[in-house]
XYZ file of C-alpha atoms in Angstrom:
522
model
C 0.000 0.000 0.000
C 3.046 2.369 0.535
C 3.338 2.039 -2.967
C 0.393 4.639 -3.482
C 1.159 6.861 -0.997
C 2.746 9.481 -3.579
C 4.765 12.911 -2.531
C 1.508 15.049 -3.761
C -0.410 12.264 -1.055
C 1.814 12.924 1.876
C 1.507 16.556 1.343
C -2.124 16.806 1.137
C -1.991 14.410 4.682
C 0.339 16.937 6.446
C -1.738 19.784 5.566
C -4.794 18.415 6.174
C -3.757 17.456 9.829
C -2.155 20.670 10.316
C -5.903 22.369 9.534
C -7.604 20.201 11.739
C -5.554 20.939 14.910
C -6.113 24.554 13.686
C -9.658 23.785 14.215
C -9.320 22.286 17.568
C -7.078 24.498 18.794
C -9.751 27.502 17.446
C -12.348 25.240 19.214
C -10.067 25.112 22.223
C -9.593 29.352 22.558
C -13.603 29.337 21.892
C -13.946 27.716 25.506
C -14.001 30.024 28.442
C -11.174 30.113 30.374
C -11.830 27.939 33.836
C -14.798 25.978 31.973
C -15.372 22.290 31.980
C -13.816 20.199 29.514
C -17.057 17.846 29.695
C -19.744 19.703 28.584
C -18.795 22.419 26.165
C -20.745 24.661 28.557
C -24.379 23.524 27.698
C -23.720 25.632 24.061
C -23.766 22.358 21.509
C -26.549 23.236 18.609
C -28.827 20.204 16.606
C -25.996 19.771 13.470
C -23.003 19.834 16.338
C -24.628 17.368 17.991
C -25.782 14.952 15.116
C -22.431 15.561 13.687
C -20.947 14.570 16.551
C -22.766 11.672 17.450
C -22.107 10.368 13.773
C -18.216 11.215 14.146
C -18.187 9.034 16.952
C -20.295 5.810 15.626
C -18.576 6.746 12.045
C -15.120 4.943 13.288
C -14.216 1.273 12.184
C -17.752 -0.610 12.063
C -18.711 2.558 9.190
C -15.347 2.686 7.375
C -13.277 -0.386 7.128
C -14.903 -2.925 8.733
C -18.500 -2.108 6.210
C -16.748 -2.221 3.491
C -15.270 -5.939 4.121
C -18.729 -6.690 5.415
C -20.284 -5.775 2.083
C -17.916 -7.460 0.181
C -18.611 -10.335 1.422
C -22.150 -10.245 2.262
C -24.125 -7.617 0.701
C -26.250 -4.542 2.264
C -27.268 -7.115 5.167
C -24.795 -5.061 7.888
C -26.691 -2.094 6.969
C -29.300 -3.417 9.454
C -27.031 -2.106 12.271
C -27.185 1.379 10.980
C -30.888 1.297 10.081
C -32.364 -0.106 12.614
C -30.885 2.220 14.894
C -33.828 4.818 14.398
C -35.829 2.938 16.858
C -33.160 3.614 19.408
C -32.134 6.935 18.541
C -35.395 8.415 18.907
C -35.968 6.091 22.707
C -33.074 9.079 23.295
C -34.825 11.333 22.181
C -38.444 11.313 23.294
C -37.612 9.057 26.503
C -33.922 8.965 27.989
C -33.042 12.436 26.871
C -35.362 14.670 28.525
C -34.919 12.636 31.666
C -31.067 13.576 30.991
C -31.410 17.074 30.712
C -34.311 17.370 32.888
C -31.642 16.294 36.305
C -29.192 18.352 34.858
C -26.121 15.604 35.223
C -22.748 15.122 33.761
C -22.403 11.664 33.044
C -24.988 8.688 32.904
C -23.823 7.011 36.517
C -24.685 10.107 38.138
C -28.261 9.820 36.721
C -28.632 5.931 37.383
C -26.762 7.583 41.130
C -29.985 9.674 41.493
C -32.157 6.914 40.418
C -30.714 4.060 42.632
C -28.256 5.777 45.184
C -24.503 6.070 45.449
C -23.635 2.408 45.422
C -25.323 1.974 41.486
C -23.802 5.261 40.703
C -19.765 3.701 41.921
C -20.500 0.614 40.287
C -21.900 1.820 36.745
C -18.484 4.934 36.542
C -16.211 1.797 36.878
C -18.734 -0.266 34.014
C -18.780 2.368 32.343
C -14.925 3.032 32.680
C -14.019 -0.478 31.397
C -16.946 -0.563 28.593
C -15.157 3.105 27.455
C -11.661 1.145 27.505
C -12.995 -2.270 25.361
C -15.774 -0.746 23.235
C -14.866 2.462 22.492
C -11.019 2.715 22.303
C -9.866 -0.562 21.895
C -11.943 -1.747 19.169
C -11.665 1.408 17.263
C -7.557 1.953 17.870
C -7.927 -2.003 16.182
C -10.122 -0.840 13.255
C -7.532 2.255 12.541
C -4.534 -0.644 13.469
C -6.122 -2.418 10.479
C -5.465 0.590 8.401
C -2.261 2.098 9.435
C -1.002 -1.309 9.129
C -1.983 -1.628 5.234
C -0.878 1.479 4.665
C 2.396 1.743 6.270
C 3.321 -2.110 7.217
C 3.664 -1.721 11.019
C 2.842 -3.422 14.101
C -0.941 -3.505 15.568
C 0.955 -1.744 19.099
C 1.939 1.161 17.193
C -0.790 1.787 14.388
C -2.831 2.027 18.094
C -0.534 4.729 19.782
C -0.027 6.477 16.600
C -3.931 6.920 16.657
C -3.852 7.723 20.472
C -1.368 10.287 20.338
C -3.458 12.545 17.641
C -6.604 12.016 19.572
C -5.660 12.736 22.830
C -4.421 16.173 21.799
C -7.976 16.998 20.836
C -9.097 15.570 24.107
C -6.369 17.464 26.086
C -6.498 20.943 24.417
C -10.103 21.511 23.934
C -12.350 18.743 25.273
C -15.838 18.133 23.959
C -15.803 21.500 22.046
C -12.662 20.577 19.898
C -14.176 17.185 19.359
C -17.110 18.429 18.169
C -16.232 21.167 16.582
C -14.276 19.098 14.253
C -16.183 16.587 13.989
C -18.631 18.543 12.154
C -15.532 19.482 9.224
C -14.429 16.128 9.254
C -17.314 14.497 8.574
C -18.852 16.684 5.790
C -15.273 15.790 4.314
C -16.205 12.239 4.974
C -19.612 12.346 2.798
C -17.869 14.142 0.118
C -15.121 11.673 -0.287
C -16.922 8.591 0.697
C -20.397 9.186 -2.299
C -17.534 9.862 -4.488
C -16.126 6.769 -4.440
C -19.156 4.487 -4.646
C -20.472 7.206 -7.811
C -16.605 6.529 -9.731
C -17.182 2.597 -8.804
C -20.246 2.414 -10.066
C -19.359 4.637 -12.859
C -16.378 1.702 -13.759
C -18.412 -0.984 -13.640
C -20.734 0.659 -16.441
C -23.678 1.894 -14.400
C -26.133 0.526 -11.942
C -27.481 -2.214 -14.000
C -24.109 -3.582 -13.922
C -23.567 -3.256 -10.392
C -27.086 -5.446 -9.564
C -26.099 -7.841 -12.191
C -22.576 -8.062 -10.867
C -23.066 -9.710 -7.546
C -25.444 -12.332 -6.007
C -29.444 -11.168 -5.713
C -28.913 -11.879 -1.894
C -26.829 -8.927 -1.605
C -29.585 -6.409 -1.473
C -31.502 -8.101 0.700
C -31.621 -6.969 5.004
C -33.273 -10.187 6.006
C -31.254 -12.991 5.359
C -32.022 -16.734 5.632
C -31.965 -17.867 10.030
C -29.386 -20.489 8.996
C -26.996 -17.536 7.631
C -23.352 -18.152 9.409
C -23.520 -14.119 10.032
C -26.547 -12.234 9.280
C -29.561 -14.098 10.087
C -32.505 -12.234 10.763
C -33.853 -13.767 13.974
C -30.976 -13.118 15.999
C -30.508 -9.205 14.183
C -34.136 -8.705 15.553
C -33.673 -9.915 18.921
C -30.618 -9.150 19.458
C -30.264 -5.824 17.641
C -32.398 -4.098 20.290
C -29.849 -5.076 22.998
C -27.003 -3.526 21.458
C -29.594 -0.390 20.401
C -30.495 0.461 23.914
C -27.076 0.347 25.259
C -25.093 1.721 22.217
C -27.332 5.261 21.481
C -29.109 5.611 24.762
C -26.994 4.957 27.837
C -23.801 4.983 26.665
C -21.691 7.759 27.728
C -19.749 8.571 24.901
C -22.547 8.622 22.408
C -24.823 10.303 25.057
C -22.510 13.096 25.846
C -23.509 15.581 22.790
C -26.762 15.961 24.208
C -25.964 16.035 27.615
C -24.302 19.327 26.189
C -27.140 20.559 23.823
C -28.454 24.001 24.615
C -31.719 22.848 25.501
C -33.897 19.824 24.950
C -35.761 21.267 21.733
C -31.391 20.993 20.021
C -30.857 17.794 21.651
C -34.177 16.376 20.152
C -33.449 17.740 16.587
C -29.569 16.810 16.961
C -30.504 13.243 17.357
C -33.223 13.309 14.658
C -29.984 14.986 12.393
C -28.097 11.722 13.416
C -30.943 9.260 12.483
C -30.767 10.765 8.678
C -27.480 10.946 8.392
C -27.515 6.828 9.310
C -29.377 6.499 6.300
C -26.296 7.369 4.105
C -24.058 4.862 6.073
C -25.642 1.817 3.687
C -24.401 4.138 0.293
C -21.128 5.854 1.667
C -18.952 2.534 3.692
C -21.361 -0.671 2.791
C -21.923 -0.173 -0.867
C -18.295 0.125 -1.598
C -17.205 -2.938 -0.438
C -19.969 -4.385 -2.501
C -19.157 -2.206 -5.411
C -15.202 -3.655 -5.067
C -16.822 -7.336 -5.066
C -18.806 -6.654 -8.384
C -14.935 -5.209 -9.692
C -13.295 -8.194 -8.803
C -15.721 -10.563 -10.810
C -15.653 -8.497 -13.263
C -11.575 -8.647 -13.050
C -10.681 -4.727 -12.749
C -9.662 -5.000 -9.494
C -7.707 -8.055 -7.544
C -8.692 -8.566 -3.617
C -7.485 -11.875 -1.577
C -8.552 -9.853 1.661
C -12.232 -8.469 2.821
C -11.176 -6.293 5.631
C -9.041 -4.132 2.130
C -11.802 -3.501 0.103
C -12.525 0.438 1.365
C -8.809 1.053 0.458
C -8.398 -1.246 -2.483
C -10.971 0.845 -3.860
C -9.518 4.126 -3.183
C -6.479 3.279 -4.505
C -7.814 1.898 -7.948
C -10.345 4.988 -8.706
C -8.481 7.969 -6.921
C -6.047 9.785 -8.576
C -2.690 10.418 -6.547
C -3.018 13.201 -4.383
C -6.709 12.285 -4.098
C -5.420 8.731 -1.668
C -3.608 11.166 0.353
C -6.831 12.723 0.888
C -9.307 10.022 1.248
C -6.215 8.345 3.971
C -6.533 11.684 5.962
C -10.117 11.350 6.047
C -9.965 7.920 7.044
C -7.291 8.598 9.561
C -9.379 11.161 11.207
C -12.744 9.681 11.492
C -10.629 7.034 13.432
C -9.335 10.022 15.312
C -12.525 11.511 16.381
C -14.180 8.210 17.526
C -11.131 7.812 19.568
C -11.106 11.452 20.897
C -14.755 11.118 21.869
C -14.273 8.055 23.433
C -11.198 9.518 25.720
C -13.191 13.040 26.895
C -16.221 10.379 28.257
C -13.655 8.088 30.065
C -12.200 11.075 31.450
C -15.408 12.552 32.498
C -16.723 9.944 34.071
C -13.368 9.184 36.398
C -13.399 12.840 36.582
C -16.873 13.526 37.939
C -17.809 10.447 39.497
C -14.707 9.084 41.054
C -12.245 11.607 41.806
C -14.632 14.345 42.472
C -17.298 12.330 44.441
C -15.123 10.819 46.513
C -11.404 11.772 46.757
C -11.532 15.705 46.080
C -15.180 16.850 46.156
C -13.906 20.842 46.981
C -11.558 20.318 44.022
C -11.098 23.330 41.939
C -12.125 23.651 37.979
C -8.195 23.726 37.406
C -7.487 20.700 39.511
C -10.538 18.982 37.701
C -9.222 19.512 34.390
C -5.897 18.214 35.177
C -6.849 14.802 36.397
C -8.982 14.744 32.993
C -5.687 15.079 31.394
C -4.277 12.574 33.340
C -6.722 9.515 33.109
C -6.781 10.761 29.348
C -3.282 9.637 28.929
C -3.760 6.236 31.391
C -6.814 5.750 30.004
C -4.811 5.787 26.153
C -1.982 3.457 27.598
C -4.927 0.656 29.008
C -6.588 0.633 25.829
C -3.363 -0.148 23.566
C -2.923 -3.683 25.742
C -6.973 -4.130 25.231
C -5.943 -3.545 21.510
C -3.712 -6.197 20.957
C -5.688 -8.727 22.694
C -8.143 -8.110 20.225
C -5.833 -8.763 17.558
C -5.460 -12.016 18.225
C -9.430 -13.205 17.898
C -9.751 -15.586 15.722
C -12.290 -17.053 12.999
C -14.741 -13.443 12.845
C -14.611 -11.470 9.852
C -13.851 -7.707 11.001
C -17.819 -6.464 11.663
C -18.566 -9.408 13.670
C -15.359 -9.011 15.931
C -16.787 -5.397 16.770
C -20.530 -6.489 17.243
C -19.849 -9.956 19.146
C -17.660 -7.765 21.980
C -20.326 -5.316 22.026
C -23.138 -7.926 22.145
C -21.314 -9.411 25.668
C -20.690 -5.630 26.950
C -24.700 -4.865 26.231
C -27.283 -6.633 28.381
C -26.311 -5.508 31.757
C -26.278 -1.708 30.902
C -29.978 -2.258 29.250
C -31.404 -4.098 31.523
C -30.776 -1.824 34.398
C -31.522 1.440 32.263
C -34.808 0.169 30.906
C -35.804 -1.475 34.126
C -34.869 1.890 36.346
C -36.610 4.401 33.852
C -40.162 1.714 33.216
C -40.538 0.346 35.944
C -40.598 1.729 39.767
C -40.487 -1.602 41.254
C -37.011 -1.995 40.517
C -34.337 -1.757 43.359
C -30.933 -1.127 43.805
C -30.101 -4.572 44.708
C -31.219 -5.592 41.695
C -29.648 -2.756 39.479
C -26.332 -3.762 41.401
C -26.637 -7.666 40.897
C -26.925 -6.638 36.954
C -23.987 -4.155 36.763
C -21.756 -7.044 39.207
C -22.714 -10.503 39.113
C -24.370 -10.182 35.735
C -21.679 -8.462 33.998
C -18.869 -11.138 35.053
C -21.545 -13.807 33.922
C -21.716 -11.906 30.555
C -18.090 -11.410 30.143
C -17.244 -14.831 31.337
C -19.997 -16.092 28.284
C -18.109 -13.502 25.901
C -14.616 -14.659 26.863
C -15.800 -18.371 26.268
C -17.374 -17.366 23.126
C -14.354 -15.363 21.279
C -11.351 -17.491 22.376
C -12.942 -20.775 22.875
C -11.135 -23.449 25.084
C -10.379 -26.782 23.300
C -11.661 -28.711 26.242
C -15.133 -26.739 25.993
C -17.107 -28.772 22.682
C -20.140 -25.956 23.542
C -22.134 -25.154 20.252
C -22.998 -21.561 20.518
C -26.016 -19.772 18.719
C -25.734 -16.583 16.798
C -23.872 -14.036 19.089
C -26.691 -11.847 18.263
C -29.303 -14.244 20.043
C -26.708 -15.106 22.691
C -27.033 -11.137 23.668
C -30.743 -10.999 23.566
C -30.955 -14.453 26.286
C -28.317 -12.774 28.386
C -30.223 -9.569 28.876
C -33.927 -11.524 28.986
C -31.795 -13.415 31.919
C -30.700 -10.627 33.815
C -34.240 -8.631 33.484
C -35.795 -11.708 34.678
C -33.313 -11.527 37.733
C -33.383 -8.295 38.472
C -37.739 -8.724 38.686
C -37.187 -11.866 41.295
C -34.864 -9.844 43.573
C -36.866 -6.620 43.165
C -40.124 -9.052 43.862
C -38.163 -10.472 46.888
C -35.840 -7.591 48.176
C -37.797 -6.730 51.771
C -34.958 -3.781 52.361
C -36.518 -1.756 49.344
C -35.113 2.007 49.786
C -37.736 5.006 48.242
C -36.049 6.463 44.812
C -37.908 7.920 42.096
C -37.387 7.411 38.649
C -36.145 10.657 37.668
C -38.757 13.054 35.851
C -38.290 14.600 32.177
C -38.523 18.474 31.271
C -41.772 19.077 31.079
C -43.258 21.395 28.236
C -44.854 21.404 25.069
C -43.219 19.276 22.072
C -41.744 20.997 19.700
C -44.322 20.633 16.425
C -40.332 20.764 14.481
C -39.285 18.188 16.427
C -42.351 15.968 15.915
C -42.759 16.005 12.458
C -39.020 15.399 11.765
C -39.309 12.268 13.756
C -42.391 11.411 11.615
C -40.848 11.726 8.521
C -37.749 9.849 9.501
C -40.008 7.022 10.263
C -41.505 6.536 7.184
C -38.178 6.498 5.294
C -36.801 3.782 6.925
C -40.150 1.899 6.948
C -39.814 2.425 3.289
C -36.460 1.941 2.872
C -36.679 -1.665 4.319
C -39.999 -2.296 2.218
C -37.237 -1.344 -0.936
C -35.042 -3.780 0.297
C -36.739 -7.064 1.090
């Protein structure tokens, strides 16, 4: 891959870098001096926040890892992007204005107020080690996978390459720099991404070549339930699991609009992230199907899925033009990664240091120990990294969605149990976050590097997710049922108000796209 990395490329790479830390660092001077790093002081609008949300889920699953999973499979991945409407607007209408409405800083101080301090320690450290394997690790693999094509170096070092860009961002400017450029990089990203699927298509000879050129499965959501990797029971089941947690508790998706201006942005800023999903099928899945069609037809050669983004940027882009689309690349990477850093460091920030070691702590003495579990928090994840590196027998999407499908149920159960149900207790949400994460982990561990003296046949990792919450919810209903040492905490209350009509009918609308888009495509 070197081999296309022209001088007019490396150029274009340098000065592209050198205007994004322009932006951050003009995002950085924007925030007041003695502010929060955390929240961007409460001043994020609807397009900073869809933006940002995007920037964050646009990392490996939306670049590399789409593209190898439509190569080899068709459109069928783009149920985890479409799908995610349902969940996106549960933020929206039900977990956001809850959010805003107690006025926190991170999701463990809102599960704190709903359960007490002991559910509010337990989900920071969750949420700490979810940050760590979800968030950092699976992305600094995803941009490993990359830097390694492109430059032939070890996993360790793609990873602190990545780190060492992102954490500037985080350092310098916090949530505003993030976002901020977020918002440039990823216009960037839809420019350069519907470019190459219209000059693949435009290779092949048109779209009638392109449907022609592959199998009549690959434009198809629901596949067969016998599918090795995209059946549709387990997608449906198990789909929802991953939804709740991923866009609706999750603190480093969450934490745009935590910072919108008021509910009304954080509302529309979600609804901007829903629509911009739609494109994630046409800009990073339809590539890698486009580069399957190629290699049938012979103009391109591929022996490896996980290369088909970049094989296809380096066959239709002229030089200079790889140099560009590898910046691009590089810095979505970047911003999932910086995103990912400013919510580990506000949760250790706010919920550990402050609440318990420092509570009179000064804004200056806050920000510094963001800095510093910024930089631990970057060393962790490179070991998580390399562990991941070494799973075997998963193409590249299903290595990100199996760990995610084992980090899932306990998170949903206790967030959809606390906010629906007042029976629930804190014994209960603790038994989840405690006993029934280990349980998980101990299933996912068993599941990803299985032990040759353990002949288990597992179901779909998708369905495995979906029993292992349904367990836990069941459990956490027995004990609640049972527990005679019941303390009184409410379920926190939402901003009350009229609905935005704008709000409302964008929602609407949204909906019956996708309803119609997945009528198109089945």
């Amino acid at each position: 891959m070197t081999h296309y990395m022209e001088a007019l490329d490396w150029v274009i790479l340098v000065i592209y870098f050198a205007l994004l830390i322009s932006i951050g660092v003009w995002a950085s001077m924007k925030r007041k001096k003695g502010s929060s790093l955390f929240l961007a002081e409460h001043s994020l609008r609807w397009h900073h926040i869809g933006f940002s949300m995007w920037g964050t889920n646009v990392g490996p699953s939306m670049l590399i890892a789409s593209a190898s999973a439509g190569f080899t499979s068709g459109i069928v991945s783009g149920n985890f992007a479409w799908y995610a409407f349902v969940f996106i607007g549960l933020l929206a209408f039900v977990f956001a204005p809850r959010y805003l409405g107690s006025g926190i800083s991170t999701l463990p101080e809102f599960m704190g107020l709903r359960f007490g301090l002991s559910t509010r320690n337990i989900l920071a450290w969750y949420t700490i080690v979810t940050i760590l394997i979800s968030w950092l690790a699976l992305t600094l693999f995803a941009g490993g996978v990359l830097i390694r094509q492109v430059f032939d170096i070890p996993m360790w070092a793609s990873a602190f390459i990545l780190l060492l860009i992102a954490a500037f961002f985080a350092i310098l400017g916090g949530l505003k720099a993030v976002a901020y450029t977020n918002v440039y990089q990823m216009l960037l990203l839809i420019i350069v991404s519907a470019t190459l699927t219209i000059a693949g298509i435009h290779k092949l000879g048109g779209i009638n070549a392109l449907t022609n050129g592959v199998p009549t499965d690959y434009w198809v959501l629901f596949k067969p339930i016998n599918d090795p990797d995209f059946p549709w029971l387990p997608i449906l089941l198990g789909y929802p699991v991953m939804g709740v947690w991923f866009w609706c508790t999750d603190q480093s998706m969450v934490q745009p609009v935590l910072a919108a201006r008021n509910l009304r942005e954080g509302q529309l800023g979600t609804n901007f992230c829903g629509w911009l999903k739609i494109l994630d099928v046409f800009l990073y899945i339809l590539p890698g199907v486009i580069c399957y069609a190629l290699v049938r037809q012979g103009s391109v050669s591929l022996s490896n899925p996980d290369e088909a983004y970049l094989t296809m940027v380096t066959n239709l882009f002229p030089v200079g033009m790889v140099g560009l689309v590898f910046a691009v690349l590089t810095a979505a990477l970047v911003s999932t990664v910086g995103s990912a850093l400013n919510a580990l460091s506000t949760v250790f920030t706010m919920d550990i240091y402050v609440k318990h070691y420092a509570p009179k702590a000064s804004e200056r003495d806050i920000i510094h120990m963001g800095r510093i579990v910024t930089i631990v928090g970057a060393l962790i994840s490179i070991v998580i990294t390399i562990a991941i590196d070494s799973i075997k027998g998963l193409n590249l999407f299903n290595v990100f969605q199996s760990v995610l499908s084992f980090i899932a149920p306990p998170m949903t159960a206790v967030f959809l149990l606390g906010v629906f149900w007042r029976r629930t207790t804190t014994r209960a949400a603790n038994f989840a976050l405690t006993i029934g994460t280990a349980f998980c982990l101990m299933v996912g561990v068993l599941y990803l590097w299985p032990p040759e003296w353990l002949p288990i046949t597992w179901p779909h990792f998708m369905l495995l997710s979906f029993l292992l919450c349904a367990i836990l919810i069941l459990a956490m209903v027995v004990i609640s049922l049972t527990d005679k040492r019941q303390v009184a905490y409410e379920i926190p209350q939402p901003i009350r108000g009229k609905m935005s009509k704008l709000v409302v009918g964008a929602w609407v609308l949204l909906s019956i796209i996708m309803v119609g888009l997945y009528v198109v495509f089945n």
